[in-house]
PDB file of C-alpha atoms in Angstrom:
ATOM      1  CA  MET A 113     -19.835  33.289  -6.974  1.00  0.00           C
ATOM      2  CA  PRO A 114     -17.416  32.310  -9.724  1.00  0.00           C
ATOM      3  CA  VAL A 115     -16.356  28.778  -9.473  1.00  0.00           C
ATOM      4  CA  ASP A 116     -12.331  28.539  -9.072  1.00  0.00           C
ATOM      5  CA  LYS A 117     -12.094  25.848 -11.311  1.00  0.00           C
ATOM      6  CA  ALA A 118      -8.471  24.503 -10.118  1.00  0.00           C
ATOM      7  CA  GLU A 119      -9.486  24.458  -6.411  1.00  0.00           C
ATOM      8  CA  ALA A 120     -12.719  22.274  -7.759  1.00  0.00           C
ATOM      9  CA  GLU A 121     -10.424  20.148  -9.641  1.00  0.00           C
ATOM     10  CA  ARG A 122      -8.294  19.184  -6.645  1.00  0.00           C
ATOM     11  CA  VAL A 123     -10.953  18.807  -4.277  1.00  0.00           C
ATOM     12  CA  ALA A 124     -12.538  16.183  -6.646  1.00  0.00           C
ATOM     13  CA  ARG A 125      -9.125  14.579  -6.440  1.00  0.00           C
ATOM     14  CA  ARG A 126      -8.932  14.448  -2.673  1.00  0.00           C
ATOM     15  CA  PHE A 127     -12.669  12.509  -2.677  1.00  0.00           C
ATOM     16  CA  LEU A 128     -10.898  10.064  -5.017  1.00  0.00           C
ATOM     17  CA  ASP A 129      -8.071   9.438  -3.306  1.00  0.00           C
ATOM     18  CA  ALA A 130      -9.529   9.398   0.402  1.00  0.00           C
ATOM     19  CA  ALA A 131     -12.309   6.768  -1.088  1.00  0.00           C
ATOM     20  CA  ASN A 132      -9.559   4.550  -3.164  1.00  0.00           C
ATOM     21  CA  ALA A 133      -7.846   4.615   0.178  1.00  0.00           C
ATOM     22  CA  GLY A 134     -10.730   3.357   2.204  1.00  0.00           C
ATOM     23  CA  ASP A 135     -10.621   6.582   4.158  1.00  0.00           C
ATOM     24  CA  ALA A 136     -13.966   7.490   5.488  1.00  0.00           C
ATOM     25  CA  LYS A 137     -12.833  10.827   7.764  1.00  0.00           C
ATOM     26  CA  GLY A 138     -10.928  12.170   4.479  1.00  0.00           C
ATOM     27  CA  VAL A 139     -14.158  11.430   2.276  1.00  0.00           C
ATOM     28  CA  GLU A 140     -16.315  12.735   4.719  1.00  0.00           C
ATOM     29  CA  ALA A 141     -13.950  15.758   4.856  1.00  0.00           C
ATOM     30  CA  ALA A 142     -14.385  16.524   1.539  1.00  0.00           C
ATOM     31  CA  PHE A 143     -18.123  16.975   1.579  1.00  0.00           C
ATOM     32  CA  ALA A 144     -19.848  20.442   2.933  1.00  0.00           C
ATOM     33  CA  GLU A 145     -21.970  19.384   6.164  1.00  0.00           C
ATOM     34  CA  ASN A 146     -25.398  20.244   4.069  1.00  0.00           C
ATOM     35  CA  ALA A 147     -24.241  18.693   0.899  1.00  0.00           C
ATOM     36  CA  ARG A 148     -26.611  17.079  -1.132  1.00  0.00           C
ATOM     37  CA  PHE A 149     -25.807  13.806  -3.483  1.00  0.00           C
ATOM     38  CA  ASP A 150     -28.385  12.666  -6.273  1.00  0.00           C
ATOM     39  CA  SER A 151     -27.444   9.078  -7.374  1.00  0.00           C
ATOM     40  CA  VAL A 152     -29.723   8.441 -10.315  1.00  0.00           C
ATOM     41  CA  GLY A 153     -32.592   9.617  -8.337  1.00  0.00           C
ATOM     42  CA  ARG A 154     -31.888   8.557  -4.655  1.00  0.00           C
ATOM     43  CA  VAL A 155     -31.172  11.988  -2.983  1.00  0.00           C
ATOM     44  CA  TYR A 156     -29.176  12.027  -0.009  1.00  0.00           C
ATOM     45  CA  PRO A 157     -29.989  15.782   1.845  1.00  0.00           C
ATOM     46  CA  SER A 158     -26.595  15.842   4.074  1.00  0.00           C
ATOM     47  CA  ARG A 159     -22.962  14.801   4.622  1.00  0.00           C
ATOM     48  CA  ALA A 160     -24.101  12.191   7.137  1.00  0.00           C
ATOM     49  CA  ASP A 161     -26.668  10.814   4.801  1.00  0.00           C
ATOM     50  CA  ILE A 162     -24.199  10.785   1.997  1.00  0.00           C
ATOM     51  CA  MET A 163     -21.735   9.100   4.119  1.00  0.00           C
ATOM     52  CA  ASN A 164     -23.805   6.419   6.354  1.00  0.00           C
ATOM     53  CA  ARG A 165     -26.788   5.599   3.833  1.00  0.00           C
ATOM     54  CA  PHE A 166     -24.490   5.411   0.407  1.00  0.00           C
ATOM     55  CA  LEU A 167     -20.675   6.056   0.599  1.00  0.00           C
ATOM     56  CA  ILE A 168     -19.734   3.875   3.423  1.00  0.00           C
ATOM     57  CA  PRO A 169     -21.833   0.795   2.902  1.00  0.00           C
ATOM     58  CA  GLU A 170     -22.278   0.829  -1.156  1.00  0.00           C
ATOM     59  CA  VAL A 171     -18.538   2.244  -1.689  1.00  0.00           C
ATOM     60  CA  LEU A 172     -15.842   1.736   1.242  1.00  0.00           C
ATOM     61  CA  ASP A 173     -17.042  -1.362   2.782  1.00  0.00           C
ATOM     62  CA  VAL A 174     -17.191  -3.152  -0.411  1.00  0.00           C
ATOM     63  CA  GLY A 175     -13.555  -2.260  -1.282  1.00  0.00           C
ATOM     64  CA  GLY A 176     -14.569   0.023  -4.049  1.00  0.00           C
ATOM     65  CA  ARG A 177     -12.149   1.744  -6.357  1.00  0.00           C
ATOM     66  CA  TYR A 178     -13.004   4.610  -8.577  1.00  0.00           C
ATOM     67  CA  LYS A 179     -10.691   5.042 -11.700  1.00  0.00           C
ATOM     68  CA  ALA A 180     -11.297   8.706 -13.724  1.00  0.00           C
ATOM     69  CA  ILE A 181     -11.660   8.083 -16.999  1.00  0.00           C
ATOM     70  CA  GLY A 182     -12.285  11.502 -18.238  1.00  0.00           C
ATOM     71  CA  SER A 183     -13.581  14.810 -17.150  1.00  0.00           C
ATOM     72  CA  ARG A 184     -15.211  18.154 -18.390  1.00  0.00           C
ATOM     73  CA  TRP A 185     -16.600  21.196 -16.899  1.00  0.00           C
ATOM     74  CA  ASP A 186     -20.580  21.907 -17.310  1.00  0.00           C
ATOM     75  CA  GLY A 187     -21.243  25.454 -16.212  1.00  0.00           C
ATOM     76  CA  ASP A 188     -19.820  25.136 -12.943  1.00  0.00           C
ATOM     77  CA  ARG A 189     -19.683  21.517 -12.403  1.00  0.00           C
ATOM     78  CA  TYR A 190     -16.780  19.593 -12.845  1.00  0.00           C
ATOM     79  CA  VAL A 191     -17.986  16.216 -14.476  1.00  0.00           C
ATOM     80  CA  VAL A 192     -15.775  13.092 -13.799  1.00  0.00           C
ATOM     81  CA  ARG A 193     -16.269  10.303 -15.479  1.00  0.00           C
ATOM     82  CA  TYR A 194     -15.548   6.554 -13.785  1.00  0.00           C
ATOM     83  CA  ASP A 195     -15.153   3.066 -13.772  1.00  0.00           C
ATOM     84  CA  PHE A 196     -15.546   1.730 -10.454  1.00  0.00           C
ATOM     85  CA  LYS A 197     -14.807  -1.790  -9.393  1.00  0.00           C
ATOM     86  CA  THR A 198     -15.545  -3.628  -5.870  1.00  0.00           C
ATOM     87  CA  SER A 199     -13.241  -5.872  -4.268  1.00  0.00           C
ATOM     88  CA  GLY A 200     -15.657  -8.530  -5.281  1.00  0.00           C
ATOM     89  CA  GLY A 201     -15.272  -7.758  -8.930  1.00  0.00           C
ATOM     90  CA  GLY A 202     -18.354  -6.154  -9.310  1.00  0.00           C
ATOM     91  CA  GLY A 203     -18.125  -2.983 -11.400  1.00  0.00           C
ATOM     92  CA  GLU A 204     -20.072  -0.182 -13.436  1.00  0.00           C
ATOM     93  CA  SER A 205     -19.216   3.310 -15.277  1.00  0.00           C
ATOM     94  CA  PHE A 206     -20.858   6.488 -14.412  1.00  0.00           C
ATOM     95  CA  SER A 207     -20.311  10.016 -13.767  1.00  0.00           C
ATOM     96  CA  TYR A 208     -20.157  12.609 -11.091  1.00  0.00           C
ATOM     97  CA  ALA A 209     -21.182  16.068 -11.685  1.00  0.00           C
ATOM     98  CA  PHE A 210     -19.634  18.227  -8.451  1.00  0.00           C
ATOM     99  CA  LEU A 211     -20.577  21.264  -7.439  1.00  0.00           C
ATOM    100  CA  ILE A 212     -17.318  22.437  -5.348  1.00  0.00           C
ATOM    101  CA  GLN A 213     -17.399  26.133  -3.357  1.00  0.00           C
ATOM    102  CA  ASP A 214     -15.080  27.155  -0.650  1.00  0.00           C
ATOM    103  CA  GLY A 215     -13.076  23.768  -0.943  1.00  0.00           C
ATOM    104  CA  LEU A 216     -16.176  21.687  -0.151  1.00  0.00           C
ATOM    105  CA  ILE A 217     -18.152  19.477  -1.896  1.00  0.00           C
ATOM    106  CA  ARG A 218     -21.720  21.079  -1.988  1.00  0.00           C
ATOM    107  CA  ASP A 219     -23.753  18.993  -4.423  1.00  0.00           C
ATOM    108  CA  VAL A 220     -23.230  16.014  -6.713  1.00  0.00           C
ATOM    109  CA  ALA A 221     -25.076  14.978  -9.296  1.00  0.00           C
ATOM    110  CA  GLY A 222     -24.507  10.912  -9.833  1.00  0.00           C
ATOM    111  CA  ARG A 223     -25.538   9.316 -13.859  1.00  0.00           C
ATOM    112  CA  TYR A 224     -24.827   6.235 -15.590  1.00  0.00           C
TER     113      TYR A 224
END
């Protein structure tokens, strides 16, 4: 299935905006129910796991803010490089390689 690149970029932006606003419902709505997220080897096999075991405790609850610092296409994945900061001053840089189909995030590979 060919990827709609413009749509994928909009969905990735919607994820970023919702996460930066602390909007858990908005973040959750960006993911398919059976989405998968591999965060440097920690694999979350469903939207519920992605939210409850990763994004809520490690991003939203700590006041995390993503700043997109670059993007590119790698096959049918939209790869966005982020600087990430928490409200407590912690920070790191990494990329998310999004697989987006039908307006939803289906898979993410997060890498440093």
